C-alpha cells in the first residue's frame, strides 16, 4: 500500500486517508486564517490543495481533484494579490462587491457550471468516466473557483458563495466515502458564517473611515 492510500483510522466503517485528514486540517486552517485576514491563508491553502488532490485521485473523485488543482493555482494568485494589498503593513482593503461584480460572479457560476457539467457528461460518454456526478461536481468545481478568486480580490461576497458550495459539498463528500471531508464541510459552514459576519462589519467600518 502506498502512502496515498494509507488510512489514519476508520470512521463509520470507512477508512480515513491521511491525505484527506491532513489536507482538511489545512483547509480548516485556511478558513480560520481567512477570517483573520492573514497572508498565511494562501500558503496553507496551497499545501492543503496538494494533499486533497492526492486524496481525491485515490477516491476517484475527478471533479474534486480538478478543483484542488485549480485551488493551488488560485492560492498563488491570492497570495500575490494580498501581498500587494498589504504592502508596507497596510490593512487588507476588504469590500463588498459592486452590483456589476455580483452579476458577473453569478453569471460565471451558472454558465461555468453548465459548461463544465456538459464537458463531464461528454467525457463520460466517451468512456473517460471522469465524474460519477457531473452536475454536482461541476457546481462545486466552478463555485469553489469563483469563491477563491473573489477571496483573492478581498470581496466580502466570497463567503456567501462558499455557503452555496457547502450545501452541495457535504452530501457529495459523504456519498463518495470521504468522511472527514464531509464533516469538515459541515464545520466550514459554521466558520463561513462567522467569517462573513466579521468581514462585512469590517468592510463597513473601513468604508465609513474612507468616505
mmCIF file of C-alpha atoms in Angstrom, residues 7-209:
data_model
loop_
_atom_site.group_PDB
_atom_site.id
_atom_site.type_symbol
_atom_site.label_atom_id
_atom_site.label_comp_id
_atom_site.label_asym_id
_atom_site.label_seq_id
_atom_site.Cartn_x
_atom_site.Cartn_y
_atom_site.Cartn_z
ATOM 1 C CA UNK A 7 -5.616 5.129 6.336
ATOM 2 C CA UNK A 8 -5.210 7.096 9.568
ATOM 3 C CA UNK A 9 -8.193 5.352 11.181
ATOM 4 C CA UNK A 10 -11.685 4.096 10.381
ATOM 5 C CA UNK A 11 -14.899 6.060 10.846
ATOM 6 C CA UNK A 12 -18.415 4.752 10.191
ATOM 7 C CA UNK A 13 -16.809 1.621 8.784
ATOM 8 C CA UNK A 14 -14.820 3.510 6.149
ATOM 9 C CA UNK A 15 -11.073 4.259 6.027
ATOM 10 C CA UNK A 16 -9.998 7.863 6.624
ATOM 11 C CA UNK A 17 -6.974 8.590 4.448
ATOM 12 C CA UNK A 18 -4.043 10.501 5.920
ATOM 13 C CA UNK A 19 -4.040 12.777 2.896
ATOM 14 C CA UNK A 20 -7.741 13.504 3.414
ATOM 15 C CA UNK A 21 -7.250 14.100 7.148
ATOM 16 C CA UNK A 22 -4.211 16.394 6.991
ATOM 17 C CA UNK A 23 -5.475 18.126 3.845
ATOM 18 C CA UNK A 24 -8.737 19.002 5.568
ATOM 19 C CA UNK A 25 -6.906 20.225 8.665
ATOM 20 C CA UNK A 26 -5.097 22.624 6.335
ATOM 21 C CA UNK A 27 -8.427 23.546 4.744
ATOM 22 C CA UNK A 28 -9.912 24.381 8.139
ATOM 23 C CA UNK A 29 -6.795 26.364 8.954
ATOM 24 C CA UNK A 30 -7.222 28.249 5.695
ATOM 25 C CA UNK A 31 -10.721 29.388 6.670
ATOM 26 C CA UNK A 32 -9.595 30.396 10.162
ATOM 27 C CA UNK A 33 -6.691 32.372 8.715
ATOM 28 C CA UNK A 34 -9.010 33.994 6.156
ATOM 29 C CA UNK A 35 -11.286 35.162 8.978
ATOM 30 C CA UNK A 36 -8.224 36.828 10.496
ATOM 31 C CA UNK A 37 -7.228 38.241 7.074
ATOM 32 C CA UNK A 38 -3.640 36.978 7.333
ATOM 33 C CA UNK A 39 -1.407 36.310 4.334
ATOM 34 C CA UNK A 40 -0.713 32.818 5.725
ATOM 35 C CA UNK A 41 -4.141 31.873 4.362
ATOM 36 C CA UNK A 42 -2.633 31.208 0.960
ATOM 37 C CA UNK A 43 0.455 29.032 1.647
ATOM 38 C CA UNK A 44 -1.641 26.860 3.981
ATOM 39 C CA UNK A 45 -4.308 26.556 1.276
ATOM 40 C CA UNK A 46 -1.629 25.572 -1.248
ATOM 41 C CA UNK A 47 -0.390 22.718 0.957
ATOM 42 C CA UNK A 48 -3.943 21.564 1.681
ATOM 43 C CA UNK A 49 -4.822 21.610 -2.004
ATOM 44 C CA UNK A 50 -1.923 19.302 -2.860
ATOM 45 C CA UNK A 51 -2.923 16.778 -0.176
ATOM 46 C CA UNK A 52 -6.633 16.859 -1.030
ATOM 47 C CA UNK A 53 -5.775 16.463 -4.705
ATOM 48 C CA UNK A 54 -3.997 13.228 -3.849
ATOM 49 C CA UNK A 55 -6.923 12.074 -1.653
ATOM 50 C CA UNK A 56 -9.451 12.847 -4.382
ATOM 51 C CA UNK A 57 -7.480 10.954 -7.006
ATOM 52 C CA UNK A 58 -7.333 7.950 -4.665
ATOM 53 C CA UNK A 59 -11.117 8.148 -4.166
ATOM 54 C CA UNK A 60 -11.664 8.567 -7.944
ATOM 55 C CA UNK A 61 -13.443 11.912 -7.482
ATOM 56 C CA UNK A 62 -12.164 13.623 -10.599
ATOM 57 C CA UNK A 63 -14.204 16.791 -10.186
ATOM 58 C CA UNK A 64 -12.858 17.364 -6.688
ATOM 59 C CA UNK A 65 -9.315 16.576 -7.829
ATOM 60 C CA UNK A 66 -9.594 19.185 -10.584
ATOM 61 C CA UNK A 67 -10.987 21.611 -8.033
ATOM 62 C CA UNK A 68 -7.958 21.119 -5.788
ATOM 63 C CA UNK A 69 -5.581 21.615 -8.725
ATOM 64 C CA UNK A 70 -7.328 24.887 -9.505
ATOM 65 C CA UNK A 71 -7.172 25.818 -5.814
ATOM 66 C CA UNK A 72 -3.413 25.512 -5.971
ATOM 67 C CA UNK A 73 -3.228 27.978 -8.853
ATOM 68 C CA UNK A 74 -5.694 30.366 -7.205
ATOM 69 C CA UNK A 75 -3.768 30.152 -3.927
ATOM 70 C CA UNK A 76 -0.762 31.595 -5.722
ATOM 71 C CA UNK A 77 -2.981 34.290 -7.276
ATOM 72 C CA UNK A 78 -4.477 35.208 -3.889
ATOM 73 C CA UNK A 79 -1.051 35.201 -2.277
ATOM 74 C CA UNK A 80 0.194 37.741 -4.808
ATOM 75 C CA UNK A 81 -2.940 39.931 -4.574
ATOM 76 C CA UNK A 82 -2.962 40.044 -0.778
ATOM 77 C CA UNK A 83 0.784 40.685 -0.666
ATOM 78 C CA UNK A 84 0.287 43.742 -2.863
ATOM 79 C CA UNK A 85 -2.771 44.888 -0.910
ATOM 80 C CA UNK A 86 -0.971 44.735 2.441
ATOM 81 C CA UNK A 87 2.341 46.137 1.228
ATOM 82 C CA UNK A 88 4.000 48.377 3.806
ATOM 83 C CA UNK A 89 1.878 46.978 6.642
ATOM 84 C CA UNK A 90 -1.389 48.300 5.206
ATOM 85 C CA UNK A 91 -4.726 46.783 6.241
ATOM 86 C CA UNK A 92 -6.199 44.388 3.693
ATOM 87 C CA UNK A 93 -8.708 46.529 1.706
ATOM 88 C CA UNK A 94 -11.767 44.265 2.004
ATOM 89 C CA UNK A 95 -15.058 45.433 0.485
ATOM 90 C CA UNK A 96 -18.432 44.222 -0.699
ATOM 91 C CA UNK A 97 -18.746 43.527 -4.409
ATOM 92 C CA UNK A 98 -20.482 46.113 -6.562
ATOM 93 C CA UNK A 99 -23.749 45.211 -8.293
ATOM 94 C CA UNK A 100 -21.984 44.694 -11.617
ATOM 95 C CA UNK A 101 -19.420 42.425 -9.961
ATOM 96 C CA UNK A 102 -22.125 40.363 -8.273
ATOM 97 C CA UNK A 103 -23.940 39.889 -11.554
ATOM 98 C CA UNK A 104 -20.677 38.767 -13.123
ATOM 99 C CA UNK A 105 -19.952 36.300 -10.290
ATOM 100 C CA UNK A 106 -23.415 34.718 -10.501
ATOM 101 C CA UNK A 107 -23.293 34.624 -14.302
ATOM 102 C CA UNK A 108 -19.914 32.892 -14.296
ATOM 103 C CA UNK A 109 -21.161 30.352 -11.748
ATOM 104 C CA UNK A 110 -24.241 29.491 -13.825
ATOM 105 C CA UNK A 111 -22.571 29.449 -17.232
ATOM 106 C CA UNK A 112 -19.461 27.735 -15.890
ATOM 107 C CA UNK A 113 -21.443 25.009 -14.131
ATOM 108 C CA UNK A 114 -23.418 24.223 -17.282
ATOM 109 C CA UNK A 115 -20.309 24.200 -19.481
ATOM 110 C CA UNK A 116 -18.225 22.036 -17.135
ATOM 111 C CA UNK A 117 -21.107 19.627 -16.440
ATOM 112 C CA UNK A 118 -21.728 19.125 -20.148
ATOM 113 C CA UNK A 119 -18.000 18.539 -20.615
ATOM 114 C CA UNK A 120 -18.033 15.903 -17.863
ATOM 115 C CA UNK A 121 -21.091 14.231 -19.421
ATOM 116 C CA UNK A 122 -19.419 14.211 -22.831
ATOM 117 C CA UNK A 123 -16.201 12.725 -21.480
ATOM 118 C CA UNK A 124 -18.167 10.104 -19.545
ATOM 119 C CA UNK A 125 -19.975 9.105 -22.726
ATOM 120 C CA UNK A 126 -16.607 8.637 -24.404
ATOM 121 C CA UNK A 127 -15.526 6.169 -21.752
ATOM 122 C CA UNK A 128 -13.360 8.500 -19.686
ATOM 123 C CA UNK A 129 -15.535 8.128 -16.547
ATOM 124 C CA UNK A 130 -14.271 11.464 -15.319
ATOM 125 C CA UNK A 131 -17.199 12.061 -12.948
ATOM 126 C CA UNK A 132 -19.953 9.868 -11.499
ATOM 127 C CA UNK A 133 -21.944 13.007 -10.587
ATOM 128 C CA UNK A 134 -21.243 15.539 -13.380
ATOM 129 C CA UNK A 135 -23.611 18.300 -12.278
ATOM 130 C CA UNK A 136 -22.695 18.411 -8.560
ATOM 131 C CA UNK A 137 -19.013 18.042 -9.440
ATOM 132 C CA UNK A 138 -19.250 20.878 -11.945
ATOM 133 C CA UNK A 139 -21.130 23.107 -9.494
ATOM 134 C CA UNK A 140 -18.562 22.542 -6.748
ATOM 135 C CA UNK A 141 -15.662 22.979 -9.162
ATOM 136 C CA UNK A 142 -16.903 26.265 -10.616
ATOM 137 C CA UNK A 143 -18.325 27.621 -7.354
ATOM 138 C CA UNK A 144 -15.094 26.934 -5.492
ATOM 139 C CA UNK A 145 -13.076 28.636 -8.217
ATOM 140 C CA UNK A 146 -15.308 31.716 -8.197
ATOM 141 C CA UNK A 147 -15.254 31.907 -4.389
ATOM 142 C CA UNK A 148 -11.468 31.625 -4.201
ATOM 143 C CA UNK A 149 -10.988 34.204 -6.958
ATOM 144 C CA UNK A 150 -13.316 36.626 -5.115
ATOM 145 C CA UNK A 151 -11.403 35.930 -1.890
ATOM 146 C CA UNK A 152 -8.167 36.816 -3.657
ATOM 147 C CA UNK A 153 -9.715 40.165 -4.526
ATOM 148 C CA UNK A 154 -10.797 40.617 -0.869
ATOM 149 C CA UNK A 155 -14.515 40.690 -1.707
ATOM 150 C CA UNK A 156 -16.811 40.001 1.262
ATOM 151 C CA UNK A 157 -19.162 38.153 -1.072
ATOM 152 C CA UNK A 158 -16.805 35.184 -1.369
ATOM 153 C CA UNK A 159 -18.154 33.907 1.969
ATOM 154 C CA UNK A 160 -21.704 33.733 0.556
ATOM 155 C CA UNK A 161 -20.505 31.722 -2.435
ATOM 156 C CA UNK A 162 -18.848 29.258 -0.066
ATOM 157 C CA UNK A 163 -22.157 28.728 1.738
ATOM 158 C CA UNK A 164 -23.764 27.803 -1.580
ATOM 159 C CA UNK A 165 -20.917 25.397 -2.367
ATOM 160 C CA UNK A 166 -21.059 23.739 1.067
ATOM 161 C CA UNK A 167 -24.746 22.911 0.645
ATOM 162 C CA UNK A 168 -23.789 20.541 -2.175
ATOM 163 C CA UNK A 169 -20.315 19.573 -0.985
ATOM 164 C CA UNK A 170 -21.407 17.963 2.304
ATOM 165 C CA UNK A 171 -23.667 15.212 0.895
ATOM 166 C CA UNK A 172 -21.378 14.584 -2.089
ATOM 167 C CA UNK A 173 -18.335 14.033 0.141
ATOM 168 C CA UNK A 174 -20.189 11.561 2.393
ATOM 169 C CA UNK A 175 -21.555 9.642 -0.592
ATOM 170 C CA UNK A 176 -18.023 9.404 -2.009
ATOM 171 C CA UNK A 177 -16.621 7.876 1.178
ATOM 172 C CA UNK A 178 -14.538 10.890 2.224
ATOM 173 C CA UNK A 179 -15.951 11.055 5.732
ATOM 174 C CA UNK A 180 -13.523 13.671 7.009
ATOM 175 C CA UNK A 181 -14.255 15.918 4.034
ATOM 176 C CA UNK A 182 -17.982 15.640 4.725
ATOM 177 C CA UNK A 183 -17.564 16.534 8.394
ATOM 178 C CA UNK A 184 -15.190 19.372 7.547
ATOM 179 C CA UNK A 185 -17.659 20.816 5.034
ATOM 180 C CA UNK A 186 -20.160 20.984 7.894
ATOM 181 C CA UNK A 187 -17.670 22.823 10.102
ATOM 182 C CA UNK A 188 -16.868 25.072 7.147
ATOM 183 C CA UNK A 189 -20.495 26.130 7.008
ATOM 184 C CA UNK A 190 -20.365 27.484 10.563
ATOM 185 C CA UNK A 191 -16.959 29.107 10.096
ATOM 186 C CA UNK A 192 -18.046 30.696 6.834
ATOM 187 C CA UNK A 193 -20.996 32.349 8.546
ATOM 188 C CA UNK A 194 -18.649 33.698 11.233
ATOM 189 C CA UNK A 195 -16.211 34.913 8.592
ATOM 190 C CA UNK A 196 -18.937 36.610 6.583
ATOM 191 C CA UNK A 197 -20.216 38.482 9.625
ATOM 192 C CA UNK A 198 -16.736 39.663 10.589
ATOM 193 C CA UNK A 199 -15.681 40.716 7.107
ATOM 194 C CA UNK A 200 -18.979 42.522 6.475
ATOM 195 C CA UNK A 201 -18.631 44.515 9.697
ATOM 196 C CA UNK A 202 -15.013 45.396 8.984
ATOM 197 C CA UNK A 203 -15.744 46.398 5.394
ATOM 198 C CA UNK A 204 -18.441 48.776 6.608
ATOM 199 C CA UNK A 205 -16.095 50.277 9.182
ATOM 200 C CA UNK A 206 -13.385 50.714 6.536
ATOM 201 C CA UNK A 207 -15.876 52.308 4.142
ATOM 202 C CA UNK A 208 -17.006 54.729 6.856
ATOM 203 C CA UNK A 209 -13.409 55.763 7.540
#
